[in-house]
PDB file of C-alpha atoms in Angstrom:
ATOM      1  CA  MET A   1       0.000   0.000   0.000  1.00 52.00           C
ATOM      2  CA  PRO A   2       1.256   3.490  -0.741  1.00 64.00           C
ATOM      3  CA  GLY A   3       0.925   4.740   2.852  1.00 73.00           C
ATOM      4  CA  PHE A   4       3.210   2.131   4.415  1.00 76.00           C
ATOM      5  CA  PRO A   5       7.009   2.095   4.178  1.00 76.00           C
ATOM      6  CA  SER A   6       8.634  -0.986   2.664  1.00 74.00           C
ATOM      7  CA  ARG A   7       9.961  -3.516   5.175  1.00 77.00           C
ATOM      8  CA  HIS A   8      12.341  -4.991   2.608  1.00 74.00           C
ATOM      9  CA  LYS A   9      15.720  -3.758   1.430  1.00 73.00           C
ATOM     10  CA  PRO A  10      15.985  -2.895  -2.252  1.00 72.00           C
ATOM     11  CA  LEU A  11      17.232  -5.804  -4.344  1.00 65.00           C
ATOM     12  CA  GLN A  12      20.359  -3.844  -5.316  1.00 64.00           C
ATOM     13  CA  GLN A  13      21.470  -3.827  -1.657  1.00 70.00           C
ATOM     14  CA  ILE A  14      20.816  -7.531  -1.133  1.00 68.00           C
ATOM     15  CA  ALA A  15      22.431  -9.046  -4.205  1.00 69.00           C
ATOM     16  CA  PRO A  16      24.179  -6.469  -6.404  1.00 68.00           C
ATOM     17  CA  VAL A  17      26.100  -9.148  -8.334  1.00 66.00           C
ATOM     18  CA  HIS A  18      22.928 -11.028  -9.250  1.00 66.00           C
ATOM     19  CA  VAL A  19      21.168  -7.826 -10.245  1.00 63.00           C
ATOM     20  CA  ALA A  20      24.081  -6.957 -12.559  1.00 65.00           C
ATOM     21  CA  GLN A  21      24.046 -10.442 -14.091  1.00 64.00           C
ATOM     22  CA  ALA A  22      20.321 -10.183 -14.759  1.00 63.00           C
ATOM     23  CA  GLN A  23      20.680  -7.100 -16.955  1.00 62.00           C
ATOM     24  CA  PRO A  24      19.446  -7.471 -20.555  1.00 63.00           C
ATOM     25  CA  GLU A  25      22.941  -7.035 -22.048  1.00 61.00           C
ATOM     26  CA  ASN A  26      23.964 -10.322 -20.351  1.00 55.00           C
ATOM     27  CA  TYR A  27      21.113 -12.371 -21.783  1.00 58.00           C
ATOM     28  CA  GLY A  28      22.135 -15.114 -24.189  1.00 55.00           C
ATOM     29  CA  GLN A  29      25.738 -15.344 -22.929  1.00 56.00           C
ATOM     30  CA  GLY A  30      25.489 -18.869 -21.494  1.00 62.00           C
ATOM     31  CA  ARG A  31      24.682 -22.199 -23.096  1.00 65.00           C
ATOM     32  CA  GLY A  32      21.445 -21.942 -24.986  1.00 71.00           C
ATOM     33  CA  GLY A  33      22.193 -18.400 -26.142  1.00 84.00           C
ATOM     34  CA  ARG A  34      22.986 -17.487 -29.722  1.00 89.00           C
ATOM     35  CA  PRO A  35      26.828 -17.681 -29.319  1.00 91.00           C
ATOM     36  CA  TRP A  36      26.575 -21.211 -27.894  1.00 91.00           C
ATOM     37  CA  ARG A  37      24.137 -22.315 -30.602  1.00 93.00           C
ATOM     38  CA  ARG A  38      26.543 -21.053 -33.277  1.00 94.00           C
ATOM     39  CA  LYS A  39      29.480 -22.847 -31.664  1.00 95.00           C
ATOM     40  CA  ARG A  40      27.414 -26.024 -31.242  1.00 96.00           C
ATOM     41  CA  ASP A  41      26.367 -25.930 -34.905  1.00 97.00           C
ATOM     42  CA  ALA A  42      30.000 -25.453 -35.994  1.00 97.00           C
ATOM     43  CA  ILE A  43      31.159 -28.445 -33.885  1.00 98.00           C
ATOM     44  CA  MET A  44      28.338 -30.652 -35.196  1.00 98.00           C
ATOM     45  CA  LYS A  45      29.201 -29.688 -38.783  1.00 98.00           C
ATOM     46  CA  ARG A  46      32.941 -30.252 -38.172  1.00 98.00           C
ATOM     47  CA  ASP A  47      32.225 -33.742 -36.777  1.00 98.00           C
ATOM     48  CA  GLN A  48      29.770 -34.469 -39.634  1.00 98.00           C
ATOM     49  CA  TYR A  49      26.862 -34.818 -37.172  1.00 98.00           C
ATOM     50  CA  LEU A  50      28.284 -38.175 -36.019  1.00 98.00           C
ATOM     51  CA  CYS A  51      29.178 -39.268 -32.490  1.00 97.00           C
ATOM     52  CA  VAL A  52      32.973 -39.056 -32.106  1.00 98.00           C
ATOM     53  CA  PRO A  53      33.283 -41.786 -29.396  1.00 97.00           C
ATOM     54  CA  CYS A  54      31.110 -44.158 -31.464  1.00 97.00           C
ATOM     55  CA  ARG A  55      33.235 -43.507 -34.570  1.00 97.00           C
ATOM     56  CA  ALA A  56      36.366 -44.281 -32.542  1.00 97.00           C
ATOM     57  CA  ALA A  57      34.763 -47.610 -31.559  1.00 97.00           C
ATOM     58  CA  GLY A  58      33.855 -48.427 -35.185  1.00 97.00           C
ATOM     59  CA  ARG A  59      30.159 -47.551 -34.949  1.00 97.00           C
ATOM     60  CA  VAL A  60      28.187 -44.944 -36.870  1.00 97.00           C
ATOM     61  CA  THR A  61      25.718 -43.075 -34.665  1.00 97.00           C
ATOM     62  CA  ALA A  62      24.060 -39.700 -35.148  1.00 97.00           C
ATOM     63  CA  ALA A  63      25.224 -37.114 -32.629  1.00 97.00           C
ATOM     64  CA  GLU A  64      22.610 -35.070 -30.817  1.00 97.00           C
ATOM     65  CA  GLU A  65      24.724 -33.132 -28.325  1.00 97.00           C
ATOM     66  CA  VAL A  66      28.074 -31.362 -27.974  1.00 97.00           C
ATOM     67  CA  ASP A  67      30.308 -32.301 -25.049  1.00 97.00           C
ATOM     68  CA  HIS A  68      33.569 -31.115 -23.497  1.00 96.00           C
ATOM     69  CA  ILE A  69      36.257 -33.749 -24.129  1.00 96.00           C
ATOM     70  CA  VAL A  70      38.124 -32.716 -20.968  1.00 94.00           C
ATOM     71  CA  PRO A  71      35.462 -31.581 -18.471  1.00 92.00           C
ATOM     72  CA  GLN A  72      35.679 -28.006 -17.276  1.00 90.00           C
ATOM     73  CA  ALA A  73      35.778 -29.343 -13.693  1.00 86.00           C
ATOM     74  CA  GLU A  74      39.025 -31.112 -14.639  1.00 88.00           C
ATOM     75  CA  GLY A  75      40.615 -28.093 -16.307  1.00 91.00           C
ATOM     76  CA  GLY A  76      39.079 -28.280 -19.776  1.00 93.00           C
ATOM     77  CA  THR A  77      38.127 -25.166 -21.707  1.00 93.00           C
ATOM     78  CA  GLY A  78      35.321 -24.115 -23.996  1.00 92.00           C
ATOM     79  CA  ALA A  79      37.687 -24.012 -26.992  1.00 95.00           C
ATOM     80  CA  ASP A  80      36.587 -25.781 -30.165  1.00 97.00           C
ATOM     81  CA  ASP A  81      39.373 -28.360 -29.891  1.00 97.00           C
ATOM     82  CA  ASN A  82      37.937 -29.447 -26.510  1.00 97.00           C
ATOM     83  CA  LEU A  83      34.411 -29.976 -27.862  1.00 98.00           C
ATOM     84  CA  GLN A  84      33.018 -33.005 -29.677  1.00 98.00           C
ATOM     85  CA  ALA A  85      29.738 -34.170 -31.159  1.00 98.00           C
ATOM     86  CA  ILE A  86      28.330 -37.027 -29.093  1.00 98.00           C
ATOM     87  CA  CYS A  87      25.226 -39.237 -28.980  1.00 97.00           C
ATOM     88  CA  VAL A  88      22.987 -39.359 -25.910  1.00 97.00           C
ATOM     89  CA  ASP A  89      24.089 -42.865 -24.833  1.00 97.00           C
ATOM     90  CA  CYS A  90      27.805 -41.996 -24.996  1.00 97.00           C
ATOM     91  CA  HIS A  91      27.164 -38.683 -23.223  1.00 97.00           C
ATOM     92  CA  ILE A  92      25.363 -40.442 -20.357  1.00 97.00           C
ATOM     93  CA  ALA A  93      28.155 -43.022 -19.997  1.00 96.00           C
ATOM     94  CA  LYS A  94      30.875 -40.344 -20.155  1.00 96.00           C
ATOM     95  CA  THR A  95      29.095 -38.136 -17.613  1.00 94.00           C
ATOM     96  CA  LYS A  96      28.698 -41.111 -15.261  1.00 95.00           C
ATOM     97  CA  ALA A  97      32.434 -41.883 -15.484  1.00 93.00           C
ATOM     98  CA  GLU A  98      33.285 -38.206 -14.886  1.00 92.00           C
ATOM     99  CA  ALA A  99      31.011 -38.109 -11.841  1.00 91.00           C
ATOM    100  CA  ALA A 100      32.737 -41.193 -10.422  1.00 89.00           C
ATOM    101  CA  ARG A 101      36.135 -39.538 -10.914  1.00 87.00           C
ATOM    102  CA  GLY A 102      34.800 -36.393  -9.270  1.00 82.00           C
ATOM    103  CA  ALA A 103      33.627 -38.354  -6.229  1.00 80.00           C
ATOM    104  CA  ASN A 104      37.141 -39.754  -5.812  1.00 77.00           C
ATOM    105  CA  ARG A 105      38.898 -36.385  -6.128  1.00 71.00           C
ATOM    106  CA  SER A 106      40.239 -34.666  -3.040  1.00 64.00           C
ATOM    107  CA  HIS A 107      37.871 -32.304  -1.342  1.00 58.00           C
ATOM    108  CA  PRO A 108      39.117 -28.770  -2.064  1.00 59.00           C
ATOM    109  CA  ARG A 109      38.903 -27.544   1.526  1.00 57.00           C
ATOM    110  CA  ARG A 110      39.956 -30.607   3.454  1.00 53.00           C
ATOM    111  CA  GLY A 111      42.494 -32.047   1.022  1.00 58.00           C
ATOM    112  CA  ARG A 112      41.281 -35.616   1.362  1.00 55.00           C
ATOM    113  CA  PRO A 113      38.903 -37.779  -0.657  1.00 55.00           C
ATOM    114  CA  VAL A 114      35.220 -37.481   0.075  1.00 53.00           C
ATOM    115  CA  ILE A 115      33.795 -40.872   1.109  1.00 55.00           C
ATOM    116  CA  PRO A 116      30.041 -40.735   0.377  1.00 57.00           C
ATOM    117  CA  ASN A 117      29.165 -44.002   2.145  1.00 54.00           C
ATOM    118  CA  PRO A 118      32.149 -46.104   3.196  1.00 54.00           C
ATOM    119  CA  GLY A 119      30.189 -49.340   3.540  1.00 54.00           C
ATOM    120  CA  GLY A 120      27.299 -48.630   5.867  1.00 52.00           C
ATOM    121  CA  VAL A 121      26.654 -48.275   9.569  1.00 50.00           C
ATOM    122  CA  GLY A 122      27.894 -50.854  12.059  1.00 46.00           C
ATOM    123  CA  LYS A 123      30.943 -52.056  10.114  1.00 44.00           C
ATOM    124  CA  ASN A 124      34.619 -51.877  11.004  1.00 44.00           C
ATOM    125  CA  PHE A 125      36.818 -49.559   8.965  1.00 43.00           C
ATOM    126  CA  GLU A 126      40.548 -49.976   9.392  1.00 45.00           C
ATOM    127  CA  GLY A 127      42.312 -46.688   9.996  1.00 44.00           C
ATOM    128  CA  LEU A 128      39.279 -44.405   9.810  1.00 45.00           C
ATOM    129  CA  GLY A 129      38.576 -42.088  12.700  1.00 45.00           C
ATOM    130  CA  SER A 130      41.535 -43.215  14.745  1.00 42.00           C
ATOM    131  CA  ASP A 131      45.195 -42.307  14.712  1.00 43.00           C
ATOM    132  CA  THR A 132      46.122 -45.220  17.018  1.00 43.00           C
ATOM    133  CA  GLY A 133      45.877 -47.806  14.239  1.00 42.00           C
ATOM    134  CA  ARG A 134      42.843 -49.517  15.776  1.00 42.00           C
ATOM    135  CA  SER A 135      39.721 -49.924  13.700  1.00 41.00           C
ATOM    136  CA  ALA A 136      36.880 -47.533  14.315  1.00 43.00           C
ATOM    137  CA  LYS A 137      33.431 -49.012  14.966  1.00 44.00           C
ATOM    138  CA  PHE A 138      30.411 -47.195  13.683  1.00 43.00           C
ATOM    139  CA  SER A 139      27.068 -48.177  15.149  1.00 44.00           C
ATOM    140  CA  HIS A 140      23.746 -46.794  16.262  1.00 48.00           C
ATOM    141  CA  GLY A 141      24.824 -45.520  19.685  1.00 49.00           C
ATOM    142  CA  GLN A 142      26.244 -48.881  20.808  1.00 48.00           C
ATOM    143  CA  ASN A 143      29.853 -49.134  21.998  1.00 46.00           C
TER     144      ASN A 143
END
């Protein structure tokens, strides 16, 4: 209502970076924008619209997507020589393998591998949680 003062801070004070990124001049700069579509079309044409991993394995499969050969999370770039045409099945398999490698990488803040579920509750794990060399027991409150 016009007679009441606003109880909220202006958006520019809360998240100035996000407000700047949302400006119209930044639209279309990510994947899905016109520059990416042009690059994608060029890569598909270069690779003759065929899946590069399938061709390497002796198969002929139509490519539907463009993928980073070396993932950006592993230091890859968006340069044309790091992009390839790929079919959906190969892309799923490659992404799954990359995710597995990512799960085994050292955690950036702790410098040690992240163990999502080291075998379940109530099992013995040699060397975990103890610097005395004894195995640590994990259980539901039982010692």
